[in-house]
Coordinates of C-alpha atoms in Angstrom, one line a residue:
Chain A
M1 CA 0.0 0.0 0.0
L2 CA 2.9 2.3 0.7
A3 CA 4.1 1.5 -2.8
L4 CA 0.8 2.7 -4.2
A5 CA 1.1 5.8 -2.1
V6 CA 4.5 6.4 -3.6
V7 CA 3.1 5.9 -7.1
W8 CA 0.4 8.5 -6.3
L9 CA 3.1 11.0 -5.3
I10 CA 5.1 10.6 -8.5
P11 CA 3.3 13.4 -10.5
L12 CA 3.9 15.8 -7.6
V13 CA 7.5 14.9 -7.2
W14 CA 8.0 15.2 -10.9
V15 CA 6.5 18.7 -11.2
I16 CA 8.5 19.9 -8.2
R17 CA 11.7 18.5 -9.6
N18 CA 11.2 20.1 -12.9
A19 CA 10.2 23.4 -11.4
F20 CA 13.5 23.7 -9.7
L21 CA 15.6 22.2 -12.4
P22 CA 17.6 24.5 -14.8
R23 CA 15.8 24.6 -18.1
E24 CA 18.4 22.6 -20.1
A25 CA 18.5 19.8 -17.6
S26 CA 14.7 19.4 -17.5
I27 CA 14.5 17.9 -21.0
G28 CA 17.7 15.8 -20.8
S29 CA 17.1 12.2 -20.0
A30 CA 20.1 12.1 -17.6
W31 CA 19.4 12.7 -13.9
S32 CA 20.5 16.0 -12.8
W33 CA 21.0 17.5 -9.3
G34 CA 20.8 21.1 -10.6
F35 CA 18.7 23.5 -8.5
T36 CA 17.6 27.0 -9.4
L37 CA 14.9 29.5 -8.7
D38 CA 15.2 31.1 -12.2
N39 CA 12.1 29.3 -13.5
F40 CA 9.9 31.0 -10.9
I41 CA 11.5 34.4 -11.5
R42 CA 11.0 34.0 -15.2
V43 CA 7.4 32.9 -14.8
W44 CA 6.5 35.6 -12.4
E45 CA 7.9 38.2 -14.7
G46 CA 6.6 36.6 -17.9
A47 CA 2.9 36.5 -16.9
P48 CA 0.9 38.4 -14.2
F49 CA 0.6 35.5 -11.8
G50 CA 0.4 38.0 -8.9
Q51 CA -2.6 39.6 -10.5
Y52 CA -4.2 36.2 -11.2
T53 CA -3.7 35.1 -7.6
W54 CA -5.3 38.3 -6.3
N55 CA -8.3 37.8 -8.8
T56 CA -8.8 34.2 -7.7
F57 CA -8.7 35.2 -4.1
L58 CA -11.2 38.0 -4.6
V59 CA -13.6 35.9 -6.7
T60 CA -13.4 32.9 -4.3
A61 CA -13.9 35.0 -1.2
A62 CA -16.7 37.0 -2.6
I63 CA -18.6 34.0 -3.9
F64 CA -18.2 32.4 -0.4
L65 CA -19.4 35.4 1.5
V66 CA -22.5 35.9 -0.7
Q67 CA -23.2 32.2 -0.4
I68 CA -23.1 32.4 3.3
F69 CA -25.7 35.1 3.3
T70 CA -28.1 33.4 0.8
L71 CA -27.8 29.9 2.2
T72 CA -28.2 30.8 5.8
L73 CA -31.5 32.6 5.2
A74 CA -32.8 29.8 2.9
A75 CA -31.6 27.0 5.2
Y76 CA -33.3 28.7 8.2
A77 CA -36.6 29.0 6.2
F78 CA -36.5 25.4 5.2
A79 CA -35.7 24.2 8.7
R80 CA -37.9 26.3 10.8
V81 CA -40.4 28.4 9.0
P82 CA -43.4 26.4 7.8
F83 CA -44.4 28.7 4.9
F84 CA -46.8 28.0 2.0
G85 CA -45.1 26.1 -0.9
R86 CA -42.1 25.1 1.1
R87 CA -42.0 21.6 -0.3
V88 CA -42.3 22.8 -3.9
V89 CA -39.5 25.4 -3.5
F90 CA -37.4 22.8 -1.8
M91 CA -37.8 20.5 -4.8
L92 CA -36.8 23.5 -7.0
F93 CA -33.5 23.7 -5.0
L94 CA -32.9 20.0 -5.5
V95 CA -32.6 20.5 -9.3
Q96 CA -29.5 22.7 -8.9
I97 CA -27.6 19.9 -7.3
M98 CA -28.5 17.6 -10.2
V99 CA -27.8 20.2 -12.9
P100 CA -25.0 22.5 -11.7
P101 CA -24.2 25.7 -13.4
D102 CA -21.1 24.2 -15.1
V103 CA -23.4 22.2 -17.4
L104 CA -25.3 25.2 -18.5
I105 CA -22.3 27.2 -19.6
F106 CA -23.8 27.9 -23.0
S107 CA -27.0 29.6 -21.8
N108 CA -25.3 31.1 -18.8
Y109 CA -22.8 32.7 -21.1
Q110 CA -25.6 34.4 -23.0
I111 CA -27.2 35.6 -19.8
I112 CA -23.9 37.1 -18.6
N113 CA -23.6 38.7 -22.0
E114 CA -27.1 40.2 -21.9
L115 CA -26.3 41.6 -18.5
G116 CA -23.2 43.2 -20.0
L117 CA -21.0 41.4 -17.5
L118 CA -18.6 39.6 -19.8
D119 CA -15.0 39.9 -18.8
T120 CA -15.9 41.0 -15.3
K121 CA -15.2 39.4 -12.0
L122 CA -18.9 39.7 -11.1
G123 CA -19.7 37.8 -14.3
I124 CA -17.6 34.9 -13.0
M125 CA -19.2 34.9 -9.6
L126 CA -22.9 35.5 -10.3
P127 CA -24.0 32.0 -11.3
Y128 CA -22.6 30.6 -8.0
F129 CA -24.2 33.1 -5.6
A130 CA -26.8 30.5 -4.6
S131 CA -25.7 27.1 -3.5
A132 CA -28.4 24.5 -3.2
F133 CA -25.8 22.0 -1.8
G134 CA -25.0 24.4 1.0
V135 CA -28.6 25.0 1.8
F136 CA -29.1 21.2 2.2
L137 CA -26.1 20.9 4.4
L138 CA -27.0 23.7 6.6
R139 CA -30.8 22.9 6.8
Q140 CA -29.8 19.5 8.1
A141 CA -27.7 21.1 10.9
F142 CA -30.4 23.7 11.8
K143 CA -33.0 21.0 12.0
Q144 CA -31.0 19.1 14.5
L145 CA -30.9 22.0 16.9
P146 CA -33.4 21.6 19.7
H147 CA -36.6 23.7 19.4
E148 CA -36.3 24.6 23.1
L149 CA -33.4 27.0 22.2
D150 CA -35.8 29.0 20.0
E151 CA -38.5 29.1 22.5
A152 CA -36.3 30.2 25.3
A153 CA -34.9 33.0 23.2
R154 CA -38.3 34.0 22.0
V155 CA -39.6 34.2 25.5
E156 CA -36.7 36.6 26.2
G157 CA -38.0 38.7 23.3
A158 CA -35.4 38.0 20.7
S159 CA -36.5 38.3 17.1
A160 CA -36.2 35.5 14.5
L161 CA -33.2 37.2 12.8
R162 CA -31.5 37.7 16.1
I163 CA -32.0 34.1 17.0
L164 CA -30.6 33.1 13.7
L165 CA -27.5 35.3 14.1
R166 CA -26.8 34.7 17.8
I167 CA -27.8 31.0 18.2
Y168 CA -28.1 29.1 15.0
M169 CA -25.1 30.4 13.2
P170 CA -22.6 29.9 16.0
L171 CA -23.9 26.5 16.7
A172 CA -23.6 25.4 13.1
K173 CA -20.0 26.6 12.8
P174 CA -18.6 23.1 11.9
V175 CA -21.0 22.9 9.0
Y176 CA -20.0 26.4 7.8
L177 CA -16.4 25.3 8.0
S178 CA -17.2 22.2 5.9
F179 CA -19.0 24.2 3.3
A180 CA -16.2 26.8 3.3
I181 CA -13.7 24.1 2.4
V182 CA -15.8 22.6 -0.3
S183 CA -16.8 25.9 -1.8
I184 CA -13.4 27.5 -1.7
S185 CA -11.6 24.5 -3.1
F186 CA -14.1 24.2 -5.9
H187 CA -14.0 27.9 -7.0
W188 CA -10.2 28.2 -6.5
N189 CA -9.8 25.2 -8.9
D190 CA -12.6 26.0 -11.4
F191 CA -11.6 26.5 -15.0
L192 CA -14.0 26.3 -17.9
W193 CA -16.5 28.9 -16.7
P194 CA -13.8 31.6 -15.8
L195 CA -12.2 30.8 -19.2
I196 CA -15.4 31.5 -21.1
V197 CA -16.3 34.6 -19.2
T198 CA -13.0 36.4 -19.1
D199 CA -10.6 37.5 -21.8
S200 CA -8.4 40.1 -20.3
P201 CA -5.5 39.5 -17.9
E202 CA -7.0 42.0 -15.5
N203 CA -9.8 39.6 -14.8
R204 CA -8.2 36.2 -15.4
L205 CA -8.0 33.6 -12.7
L206 CA -5.1 31.4 -11.8
T207 CA -6.3 28.3 -13.5
V208 CA -7.0 30.2 -16.7
G209 CA -3.7 32.0 -16.5
L210 CA -1.9 28.7 -16.1
A211 CA -3.6 27.3 -19.1
M212 CA -2.9 30.3 -21.3
F213 CA 0.7 30.3 -20.1
A214 CA 1.2 26.6 -20.9
K215 CA -0.4 27.0 -24.3
S216 CA 1.9 29.9 -25.2
T217 CA 5.0 27.7 -24.6
E218 CA 5.3 25.5 -27.6
S219 CA 8.7 23.9 -27.3
G220 CA 9.8 21.3 -24.8
T221 CA 12.5 23.6 -23.5
Q222 CA 9.9 25.6 -21.6
W223 CA 8.6 22.8 -19.6
A224 CA 10.6 23.9 -16.6
D225 CA 8.7 27.2 -16.8
V226 CA 5.3 25.4 -17.1
S227 CA 6.2 23.3 -14.1
A228 CA 7.1 26.3 -12.1
A229 CA 3.8 28.0 -13.1
T230 CA 1.9 24.8 -12.2
L231 CA 3.5 24.8 -8.8
I232 CA 2.6 28.4 -8.2
V233 CA -1.0 27.6 -9.0
I234 CA -1.3 24.4 -6.9
M235 CA 0.7 25.8 -3.9
P236 CA -2.0 27.7 -2.0
M237 CA -4.5 24.8 -2.0
L238 CA -1.7 22.3 -1.3
I239 CA -0.3 24.1 1.6
G240 CA -3.7 24.7 3.0
F241 CA -4.4 21.0 2.7
L242 CA -1.2 20.0 4.3
L243 CA -1.7 22.3 7.2
F244 CA -5.3 21.4 7.9
Q245 CA -5.3 17.9 6.6
R246 CA -7.6 16.6 9.3
Q247 CA -10.2 19.3 8.9
F248 CA -10.1 19.0 5.1
I249 CA -10.7 15.3 5.2
S250 CA -13.3 15.3 7.9
S251 CA -15.1 18.2 6.1
F252 CA -15.3 16.2 2.9
M253 CA -16.6 13.2 4.8
H254 CA -19.2 15.4 6.4
S255 CA -20.3 17.1 3.3
G256 CA -20.4 13.9 1.4
I257 CA -22.6 12.0 3.8
K258 CA -25.0 14.7 4.4
G259 CA -24.9 16.4 1.0
Chain B
M1 CA -59.5 34.4 13.6
S2 CA -58.1 37.5 12.0
T3 CA -55.0 37.3 14.2
R4 CA -54.4 33.8 13.0
W5 CA -54.7 34.9 9.5
S6 CA -52.3 37.8 10.0
E7 CA -49.9 35.5 11.8
K8 CA -50.1 33.0 8.8
L9 CA -49.5 35.8 6.3
R10 CA -46.6 37.1 8.3
R11 CA -45.0 33.7 8.5
N12 CA -45.4 33.1 4.7
G13 CA -44.0 36.5 3.9
F14 CA -41.1 35.8 6.2
G15 CA -40.4 32.3 4.7
W16 CA -40.6 33.5 1.2
G17 CA -38.4 36.5 2.0
L18 CA -35.7 34.2 3.4
V19 CA -35.6 31.9 0.4
M20 CA -36.0 34.8 -2.1
P21 CA -32.3 35.7 -2.6
S22 CA -31.3 32.1 -3.3
L23 CA -34.4 31.5 -5.4
L24 CA -33.6 34.6 -7.5
F25 CA -30.1 33.3 -8.5
L26 CA -31.5 29.8 -9.0
C27 CA -34.1 31.0 -11.4
M28 CA -31.6 33.2 -13.2
F29 CA -28.8 30.6 -13.6
T30 CA -30.5 27.2 -13.4
Y31 CA -34.2 27.5 -14.4
Y32 CA -34.1 30.2 -17.0
P33 CA -31.1 28.7 -18.8
M34 CA -32.6 25.3 -18.7
F35 CA -35.8 26.4 -20.3
K36 CA -33.9 28.6 -22.7
S37 CA -31.9 25.6 -23.8
V38 CA -35.1 23.6 -24.4
W39 CA -36.6 26.4 -26.4
L40 CA -33.5 27.0 -28.5
S41 CA -33.0 23.3 -29.2
F42 CA -36.1 23.5 -31.4
Y43 CA -34.6 26.3 -33.5
E44 CA -31.9 26.5 -36.1
K45 CA -29.6 29.2 -35.0
N46 CA -26.0 29.4 -36.2
L47 CA -23.7 31.6 -38.2
A48 CA -25.7 30.9 -41.4
V49 CA -29.1 31.6 -39.8
R50 CA -29.0 34.8 -37.7
N51 CA -32.7 34.8 -36.9
P52 CA -33.7 31.5 -35.3
V53 CA -35.9 29.3 -37.5
F54 CA -38.2 26.8 -35.9
V55 CA -37.2 23.3 -36.9
G56 CA -38.9 21.1 -34.3
F57 CA -36.9 18.0 -33.5
D58 CA -34.5 18.4 -36.5
N59 CA -31.6 19.3 -34.3
Y60 CA -32.0 16.1 -32.3
K61 CA -32.4 14.1 -35.5
A62 CA -29.3 15.7 -36.9
L63 CA -27.4 14.8 -33.7
M64 CA -28.4 11.2 -34.0
Q65 CA -26.9 11.1 -37.4
D66 CA -23.9 13.2 -36.6
P67 CA -20.9 10.7 -36.6
I68 CA -18.9 13.0 -34.3
F69 CA -21.6 13.3 -31.8
I70 CA -22.1 9.6 -31.8
E71 CA -18.3 9.1 -31.3
V72 CA -18.2 11.7 -28.5
F73 CA -21.1 10.0 -26.8
R74 CA -19.4 6.6 -27.1
N75 CA -16.2 8.1 -25.8
N76 CA -18.0 9.4 -22.8
I77 CA -19.6 6.0 -22.1
W78 CA -16.1 4.4 -22.3
F79 CA -14.7 7.1 -20.2
A80 CA -17.3 6.3 -17.5
I81 CA -16.7 2.6 -17.8
G82 CA -13.0 3.1 -17.5
T83 CA -13.0 5.5 -14.6
V84 CA -15.9 4.5 -12.4
P85 CA -15.3 0.9 -11.3
V86 CA -11.5 1.2 -11.1
S87 CA -11.5 4.4 -9.0
I88 CA -14.1 3.0 -6.7
A89 CA -12.4 -0.3 -6.3
L90 CA -9.1 1.5 -5.6
A91 CA -10.8 3.9 -3.2
F92 CA -12.2 0.9 -1.2
V93 CA -8.7 -0.7 -1.0
M94 CA -7.1 2.6 -0.1
A95 CA -9.6 3.2 2.6
L96 CA -9.1 -0.3 4.1
F97 CA -5.4 0.5 4.5
A98 CA -5.7 4.1 5.5
D99 CA -8.2 3.0 8.1
K100 CA -6.2 0.1 9.5
A101 CA -2.6 1.0 8.8
I102 CA -0.8 1.8 12.0
R103 CA 2.3 3.4 10.6
G104 CA 2.3 6.1 7.8
K105 CA -1.5 6.6 8.0
G106 CA -1.2 10.3 7.6
L107 CA 1.2 10.1 4.7
I108 CA -1.0 7.5 3.0
R109 CA -4.1 9.8 3.3
I110 CA -2.2 12.8 2.1
A111 CA -0.7 10.9 -0.9
F112 CA -4.1 9.7 -2.0
F113 CA -6.1 12.8 -1.4
Y114 CA -3.9 15.6 -2.6
P115 CA -4.8 15.1 -6.3
N116 CA -8.3 16.1 -5.4
M117 CA -7.0 19.4 -4.0
I118 CA -5.3 20.6 -7.1
P119 CA -7.2 22.0 -10.1
M120 CA -7.9 19.6 -12.9
I121 CA -6.1 22.1 -15.2
A122 CA -2.9 21.8 -13.2
A123 CA -3.2 18.1 -13.0
A124 CA -3.6 18.1 -16.8
S125 CA -0.5 20.3 -17.1
I126 CA 1.5 17.8 -15.0
W127 CA 0.3 14.8 -16.8
L128 CA 0.7 16.3 -20.2
F129 CA 4.4 16.4 -19.2
L130 CA 4.4 12.9 -17.9
Y131 CA 2.8 11.7 -21.2
M132 CA 5.0 13.8 -23.5
P133 CA 7.0 11.9 -26.1
Q134 CA 10.8 11.7 -25.6
F135 CA 11.1 13.6 -22.4
G136 CA 8.0 12.4 -20.5
L137 CA 8.2 9.9 -17.8
F138 CA 6.1 7.3 -19.6
A139 CA 8.0 7.7 -22.8
Q140 CA 11.3 7.3 -21.1
F141 CA 10.0 4.3 -19.3
A142 CA 8.7 2.8 -22.5
S143 CA 11.9 3.3 -24.5
W144 CA 13.7 1.7 -21.6
I145 CA 11.5 -1.4 -21.5
I146 CA 10.3 -1.9 -25.1
G147 CA 12.9 0.2 -26.8
N148 CA 10.2 2.1 -28.6
E149 CA 9.0 5.7 -28.6
V150 CA 5.5 6.1 -27.5
H151 CA 3.2 9.1 -28.0
L152 CA 0.3 8.2 -25.8
L153 CA -1.8 11.4 -26.3
G154 CA -1.1 11.5 -30.1
N155 CA -2.5 8.1 -30.8
P156 CA -6.3 7.7 -31.1
N157 CA -6.0 4.2 -29.6
T158 CA -4.2 5.2 -26.4
V159 CA -5.4 8.7 -25.8
L160 CA -8.7 7.9 -24.0
G161 CA -7.0 5.3 -21.9
S162 CA -4.3 7.8 -20.9
L163 CA -6.9 10.3 -19.8
I164 CA -8.7 7.6 -17.9
V165 CA -5.6 6.7 -15.9
M166 CA -5.1 10.4 -15.0
T167 CA -8.7 10.7 -13.9
V168 CA -8.5 7.6 -11.7
W169 CA -5.4 9.1 -10.1
K170 CA -7.3 12.3 -9.4
E171 CA -10.6 10.8 -8.2
A172 CA -9.8 7.6 -6.2
G173 CA -8.5 9.5 -3.2
Y174 CA -11.7 11.5 -3.1
F175 CA -13.9 8.4 -2.9
M176 CA -11.5 6.9 -0.3
I177 CA -12.7 9.7 2.0
F178 CA -16.3 8.5 1.8
Y179 CA -15.3 4.9 2.4
L180 CA -13.2 6.0 5.4
A181 CA -16.4 7.6 6.8
G182 CA -18.4 4.5 6.0
M183 CA -16.0 2.1 7.6
Q184 CA -15.8 4.1 10.8
Q185 CA -19.5 3.4 11.3
I186 CA -19.2 -0.3 11.2
P187 CA -19.3 -1.6 14.8
K188 CA -15.9 -3.0 15.8
D189 CA -17.3 -6.0 17.7
L190 CA -18.5 -7.5 14.4
Y191 CA -14.8 -8.0 13.5
E192 CA -14.0 -9.3 17.0
T193 CA -16.7 -11.8 16.9
A194 CA -15.6 -12.9 13.4
S195 CA -12.0 -13.3 14.6
V196 CA -13.2 -15.4 17.6
D197 CA -15.0 -17.6 15.1
G198 CA -11.8 -18.0 13.2
I199 CA -12.7 -16.0 10.1
G200 CA -9.6 -14.7 8.4
A201 CA -8.8 -11.0 7.9
W202 CA -9.4 -11.1 4.2
E203 CA -12.7 -12.9 4.5
Q204 CA -13.8 -10.4 7.1
Q205 CA -13.4 -7.6 4.6
W206 CA -15.3 -9.6 2.0
R207 CA -18.1 -10.6 4.3
I208 CA -18.4 -7.6 6.7
T209 CA -16.8 -4.5 5.3
L210 CA -17.9 -4.8 1.7
P211 CA -21.6 -5.4 2.3
L212 CA -21.8 -2.9 5.1
T213 CA -20.3 -0.2 3.0
M214 CA -22.8 -0.8 0.2
P215 CA -24.6 2.4 0.7
T216 CA -21.3 4.3 0.3
T217 CA -20.6 2.4 -2.8
L218 CA -24.0 3.4 -4.2
F219 CA -23.5 7.0 -3.3
V220 CA -20.0 7.1 -4.7
T221 CA -21.0 5.4 -7.9
V222 CA -23.5 8.1 -8.7
I223 CA -21.0 10.9 -8.0
A224 CA -18.4 9.1 -10.1
I225 CA -20.8 8.6 -13.1
T226 CA -22.0 12.2 -12.9
N227 CA -18.4 13.4 -12.8
A228 CA -17.5 11.3 -15.8
F229 CA -19.9 13.5 -17.8
K230 CA -18.6 16.8 -16.2
W231 CA -14.8 16.5 -16.5
V232 CA -13.6 18.8 -19.3
D233 CA -10.8 21.0 -18.2
H234 CA -8.1 18.4 -19.0
L235 CA -9.3 18.1 -22.6
W236 CA -8.8 21.8 -23.1
M237 CA -5.2 21.5 -21.8
M238 CA -4.1 18.1 -23.1
T239 CA -5.8 17.1 -26.4
K240 CA -8.5 19.5 -27.4
G241 CA -10.6 16.4 -27.8
G242 CA -8.2 15.0 -30.4
P243 CA -6.7 13.3 -32.2
D244 CA -9.6 13.1 -34.5
H245 CA -12.2 13.4 -31.7
A246 CA -10.8 10.3 -30.1
S247 CA -10.8 11.8 -26.6
S248 CA -13.6 14.3 -26.9
L249 CA -16.4 14.1 -24.2
L250 CA -19.9 15.5 -24.2
L251 CA -19.5 18.7 -22.3
Y252 CA -16.4 19.5 -24.3
Y253 CA -18.2 19.0 -27.5
I254 CA -21.0 21.3 -26.3
Y255 CA -18.3 23.9 -25.5
E256 CA -16.8 23.5 -29.0
T257 CA -20.1 23.7 -30.7
T258 CA -21.0 26.8 -28.9
F259 CA -17.8 28.8 -28.9
K260 CA -15.9 27.5 -31.9
F261 CA -18.6 26.5 -34.4
N262 CA -21.2 29.0 -33.1
D263 CA -24.0 26.6 -33.6
Q264 CA -26.4 27.5 -30.9
G265 CA -29.3 25.3 -31.8
M266 CA -27.2 22.2 -31.8
A267 CA -25.4 23.2 -28.6
A268 CA -28.8 23.7 -27.0
A269 CA -30.0 20.3 -28.1
M270 CA -26.9 18.7 -26.7
T271 CA -27.3 20.6 -23.4
V272 CA -30.8 19.3 -23.1
L273 CA -29.7 15.7 -23.6
M274 CA -27.0 16.3 -21.0
I275 CA -29.5 17.7 -18.5
I276 CA -31.8 14.7 -19.1
L277 CA -28.8 12.3 -18.6
L278 CA -27.8 14.0 -15.3
L279 CA -31.3 14.0 -14.0
I280 CA -31.6 10.3 -14.6
I281 CA -28.3 9.6 -12.8
S282 CA -29.3 11.9 -9.9
C283 CA -32.6 10.1 -9.5
L284 CA -30.6 6.9 -8.9
Q285 CA -28.8 8.8 -6.2
F286 CA -32.1 9.6 -4.4
A287 CA -33.1 6.0 -4.7
G288 CA -29.7 5.3 -3.1
W289 CA -30.4 7.8 -0.3
E290 CA -33.6 6.1 0.5
R291 CA -31.8 2.9 0.9
K292 CA -29.1 4.5 3.0
I293 CA -31.6 5.8 5.4
H294 CA -33.1 2.4 5.6
Y295 CA -29.8 0.9 6.4
Q296 CA -29.0 3.1 9.4

């Protein structure tokens, strides 16, 4: 099993080795012990990876924050407010889990176009502002909270929104954390939709930047550069994962079972 | 009576108000585009015909006769057949060891799960390099063993298989996580009793772990099949669906039809087929959920 684990690590080791290898050595078949940071410097100067990272951070963070807002309200309504048509609306939400926005790229592109939001960060974010998956996850957590909590707070004169803010949200913190990891890793890594929507470097995300960069290098001699660029792109998530390995894995377990 | 009515009205207003923000985005980016796709799929709209012409089911008929679409669809079926069972079987074995291993447990989990944390486009860029003729790891390996140059991505016979290998590498660790969760819910005394009865370790896995993780298998299978129809990023990076459409998949072909050939009617018809397909697969998932609840 350790052998299989080693096999699984080969691609990572390979990309790291090439990223730090002098250009000439990276295409030679002989093993080389060369070490250099030139590739990273060249890549950083050759394409605006700093800008891409900043864009990706902005987009991912903004999507997440808006999602928190929309899904908390909806989850609370589905868990605690018996309003007319609740079951039907809930079914409507189900459909988004089955048919996620990535499948509807073609129509969504036209909508973003009609809104005049092509090549904007808002255009990348908009289709993901509502997350049915998150609503399901959180609704489940809210439902498990004892009703007595509500009643006690209500007796003390707290409004529904106050109860939501002061009692429900803090108690569902682990679920928010799970959703954060799933949402952030998804949007940090997303490619096709940001590719379609953006076409200027000012709004390009890391994944798209990497793809453009790799495509612009035709010959094998630039593979060291592409490796360095790839490493730049995967680093944030990889470091995050290594640091919070336990939380990552348990959050995926959590979201998978309940989601 | 009137206070009850006003209370009811207030509650309904409150509920609808709470779901409204989500519902608004859902309508805009799920429902409206879905209906728009259905509507547009009955029209001819491409570079030749600027104003849509109603053609009924002609787009669908044309798709059924389009050899490329048929090939792409067949590719996608093969891609699913190639990735789903292997990655699930691997995930099960990985979880067994990551669950039981005493030493190197953390390392094993990290090794198997990290591919899931990196973007598909980055994985594609790494594997493109691994598969590259001459300098790539596989090419060097092949020339060392069989003394022959191999160009795995350039050959229509090997390209889909190569992409399947990469996808299994990326996905198996993700499914391992669900099995890990499933295995932790199996009561430990079941194994103890089995050991007392003299049932060997391997048979225990076969007779206890495998059947008791069946709900997980069902759940993971549906995710894996759905994913098999959604992975596209690697195609953009590695093959552009080529050579000669040998590696193209449904969603990528929709993307090409929309943005390269500008044939909106056809793209809409394919999107509709894709939606139907995903809905069918997801219904299996809900059937699976029912069973899972039953199990617990």
